[in-house]
Amino acid sequence: MRIASVARHAPSRVVTNEDFERWLDTTDEWISVRTGMKRRHWAADDEATSDLAIAAARRALADAKLEAGDVDCYIVATATPDYIFPATACIVAAKLGAVGKAAFDLSIACSGFIYGLTVAAGLVRSGVYQRILLVGAETLSKIVNKQDRSTAILFGDGAGAVVLEASEEDSFLGAELGADGSNPSTLFQEAGGSRHPVDHAAVDAGLQYVHMEGREVFKFAVTSMIAATDVALQRAHLSRQDIDFLIPHQANRRIIDAAVKYLELPRERVLVNIQEYGNTSAASIPIALAEAVEERRISRGDVVLFVGFGAGLSWGAVVWRWQ
Ligand code: COA
């Protein structure tokens, strides 16, 4: 299996750190130093996750010179679907013109792209499908409390899409996925599901918004990124020195720096664009990959390690040889 094409899309509205200063008790300095973020994109009121996913998917299809009907299966990794059901992937596939093809969502929050790559690899390498379009797409801005300075500043909206296809040379070298759902409330959206349907009391208490134990997530993120990287490398029979590019989930610059320092990777091999996008959850890794490919930073034969973590808690890493 290989990635035939990759593309990204972000909504046009840009929210800067200075913008937040106007309505929150925060500063550009605090946000920059604590997170590495400067700007993020937020969807318009009438823009949903499928709209962003479709824009990225259209570009990926065009780059691969494919029609929507050439793809056998559509997967959307998202924590912010258009609806709880139907799956956003069904809407994406239909609007692209691929009615009748397989389509489903993958719900594992910020680890979605890593899990998605692994699921897609299983489907393509086993011969079930020839081509899969995997999109990480999010509109986190719709579910953060814009008055809560500890979460509002962190998240951005966007989408990154890859066309995966069967190929002689296999890009998928190894993976590690994991989850620990012992404490879902560490990072969750409490109301809206069957545990706590949305009602007036839930809305009055703000339970429809993202709730996060920031410090706990921070510690978990660093250790899980390091462990997942090492296990995935071991499965691929490679070592840290073999990594040409590390593309980490973009949640916090300090999380990335701490993990990279421990892994002893040179800075220039680590792709970071958090300053432009904030944390776009399942979209962050494919957006960073799309940028790197556009800038021609990645060459054929390079070993790219994707690593992420998120709500669940969940984590994962995939070792990939660029073809
Ligand atoms: N501006 C100014 N002050 C802020 C602030 C903001 N936007 N957000 C929080 N603060 C304040 C807090 O209220 C706290 O004040 P206090 O000491 O008076 O109580 C102080 O800053 C320190 O808060 P703390 O939570 O300890 O900061 P931190 O250094 O841990 O940074 C995060 C906070 C959220 C940036 C950090 O914990 C983080 O990135 N965690 C991981 C989050 C993540 O990755 N989530 C997504 C996973 S996919």
GROMACS .gro file of N, CA and C and ligand atoms in nm, residues 25-26 30 34-35 110 149-150 153-155 187 212 214-215 217-218 249 251-252 254-255 279 309-310, ligand 1:
model
  123
   25ASP      N    1  -0.928   3.656   2.936
   25ASP     CA    2  -0.818   3.702   3.020
   25ASP      C    3  -0.694   3.620   2.983
   26THR      N    4  -0.633   3.657   2.871
   26THR     CA    5  -0.516   3.584   2.822
   26THR      C    6  -0.428   3.678   2.742
   30TRP      N    7   0.132   3.436   2.671
   30TRP     CA    8   0.097   3.313   2.745
   30TRP      C    9   0.071   3.199   2.647
   34ARG      N   10   0.321   2.880   2.624
   34ARG     CA   11   0.268   2.754   2.678
   34ARG      C   12   0.228   2.652   2.572
   35THR      N   13   0.202   2.699   2.448
   35THR     CA   14   0.151   2.604   2.348
   35THR      C   15   0.224   2.607   2.214
  110CYS      N   16  -0.821   1.253   1.864
  110CYS     CA   17  -0.698   1.301   1.798
  110CYS      C   18  -0.612   1.188   1.744
  149ARG      N   19  -1.077   3.005   2.876
  149ARG     CA   20  -0.944   3.034   2.821
  149ARG      C   21  -0.854   2.911   2.818
  150SER      N   22  -0.883   2.810   2.901
  150SER     CA   23  -0.793   2.695   2.905
  150SER      C   24  -0.816   2.598   2.789
  153ILE      N   25  -0.843   2.847   2.334
  153ILE     CA   26  -0.724   2.888   2.257
  153ILE      C   27  -0.655   2.772   2.185
  154LEU      N   28  -0.686   2.649   2.229
  154LEU     CA   29  -0.606   2.534   2.185
  154LEU      C   30  -0.645   2.476   2.050
  155PHE      N   31  -0.775   2.487   2.018
  155PHE     CA   32  -0.824   2.406   1.907
  155PHE      C   33  -0.853   2.486   1.780
  187LEU      N   34  -1.057   1.381   2.924
  187LEU     CA   35  -1.074   1.464   2.804
  187LEU      C   36  -1.200   1.415   2.735
  212MET      N   37  -1.136   1.923   2.971
  212MET     CA   38  -1.002   1.862   2.966
  212MET      C   39  -0.925   1.888   3.094
  214GLY      N   40  -0.596   1.947   3.165
  214GLY     CA   41  -0.480   1.981   3.080
  214GLY      C   42  -0.348   1.921   3.125
  215ARG      N   43  -0.319   1.932   3.256
  215ARG     CA   44  -0.189   1.884   3.302
  215ARG      C   45  -0.176   1.733   3.290
  217VAL      N   46  -0.336   1.541   3.074
  217VAL     CA   47  -0.323   1.506   2.932
  217VAL      C   48  -0.180   1.533   2.886
  218PHE      N   49  -0.122   1.640   2.933
  218PHE     CA   50   0.014   1.677   2.895
  218PHE      C   51   0.111   1.564   2.930
  249HIS      N   52   0.126   1.445   1.624
  249HIS     CA   53   0.001   1.518   1.646
  249HIS      C   54   0.038   1.654   1.705
  251ALA      N   55  -0.054   1.910   1.923
  251ALA     CA   56  -0.141   1.950   2.034
  251ALA      C   57  -0.079   2.060   2.118
  252ASN      N   58   0.053   2.053   2.133
  252ASN     CA   59   0.123   2.153   2.212
  252ASN      C   60   0.272   2.144   2.177
  254ARG      N   61   0.523   2.225   2.342
  254ARG     CA   62   0.605   2.174   2.452
  254ARG      C   63   0.596   2.023   2.464
  255ILE      N   64   0.479   1.966   2.432
  255ILE     CA   65   0.465   1.819   2.433
  255ILE      C   66   0.557   1.761   2.327
  279ASN      N   67  -0.447   2.298   1.752
  279ASN     CA   68  -0.471   2.153   1.756
  279ASN      C   69  -0.597   2.122   1.674
  309PHE      N   70  -0.186   1.101   1.988
  309PHE     CA   71  -0.249   1.063   2.114
  309PHE      C   72  -0.375   1.148   2.126
  310GLY      N   73  -0.462   1.110   2.217
  310GLY     CA   74  -0.581   1.193   2.234
  310GLY      C   75  -0.679   1.134   2.332
  324COA     N1   76  -0.421   3.241   2.930
  324COA     C1   77  -0.372   3.276   3.048
  324COA     N2   78  -0.371   3.193   3.155
  324COA     C2   79  -0.422   3.071   3.138
  324COA     C3   80  -0.478   3.030   3.016
  324COA     C4   81  -0.477   3.120   2.910
  324COA     N3   82  -0.527   3.091   2.788
  324COA     N4   83  -0.522   2.902   3.030
  324COA     C5   84  -0.495   2.865   3.156
  324COA     N5   85  -0.435   2.967   3.222
  324COA     C6   86  -0.391   2.974   3.361
  324COA     C7   87  -0.458   2.873   3.449
  324COA     O1   88  -0.584   2.923   3.491
  324COA     C8   89  -0.360   2.861   3.562
  324COA     O2   90  -0.379   2.970   3.649
  324COA     P1   91  -0.366   2.949   3.809
  324COA     O3   92  -0.226   2.901   3.831
  324COA     O4   93  -0.396   3.085   3.859
  324COA     O5   94  -0.469   2.844   3.843
  324COA     C9   95  -0.225   2.879   3.494
  324COA     O6   96  -0.253   2.938   3.367
  324COA    C10   97  -0.149   2.749   3.472
  324COA     O7   98  -0.241   2.654   3.424
  324COA     P2   99  -0.193   2.512   3.381
  324COA     O8  100  -0.312   2.433   3.339
  324COA     O9  101  -0.104   2.452   3.485
  324COA    O10  102  -0.103   2.548   3.255
  324COA     P3  103  -0.014   2.454   3.169
  324COA    O11  104   0.123   2.502   3.167
  324COA    O12  105  -0.037   2.308   3.205
  324COA    O13  106  -0.075   2.477   3.025
  324COA    C11  107  -0.221   2.367   2.873
  324COA    C12  108  -0.209   2.448   3.001
  324COA    C13  109  -0.367   2.335   2.849
  324COA    C14  110  -0.166   2.451   2.759
  324COA    C15  111  -0.139   2.237   2.888
  324COA    O14  112  -0.170   2.173   3.008
  324COA    C16  113  -0.161   2.140   2.775
  324COA    O15  114  -0.130   2.168   2.661
  324COA     N6  115  -0.210   2.021   2.806
  324COA    C17  116  -0.235   1.921   2.707
  324COA    C18  117  -0.359   1.958   2.631
  324COA    C19  118  -0.376   1.879   2.507
  324COA    O16  119  -0.283   1.846   2.441
  324COA     N7  120  -0.500   1.850   2.474
  324COA    C20  121  -0.539   1.785   2.356
  324COA    C21  122  -0.497   1.644   2.352
  324COA     S1  123  -0.530   1.575   2.197
   0.00000   0.00000   0.00000
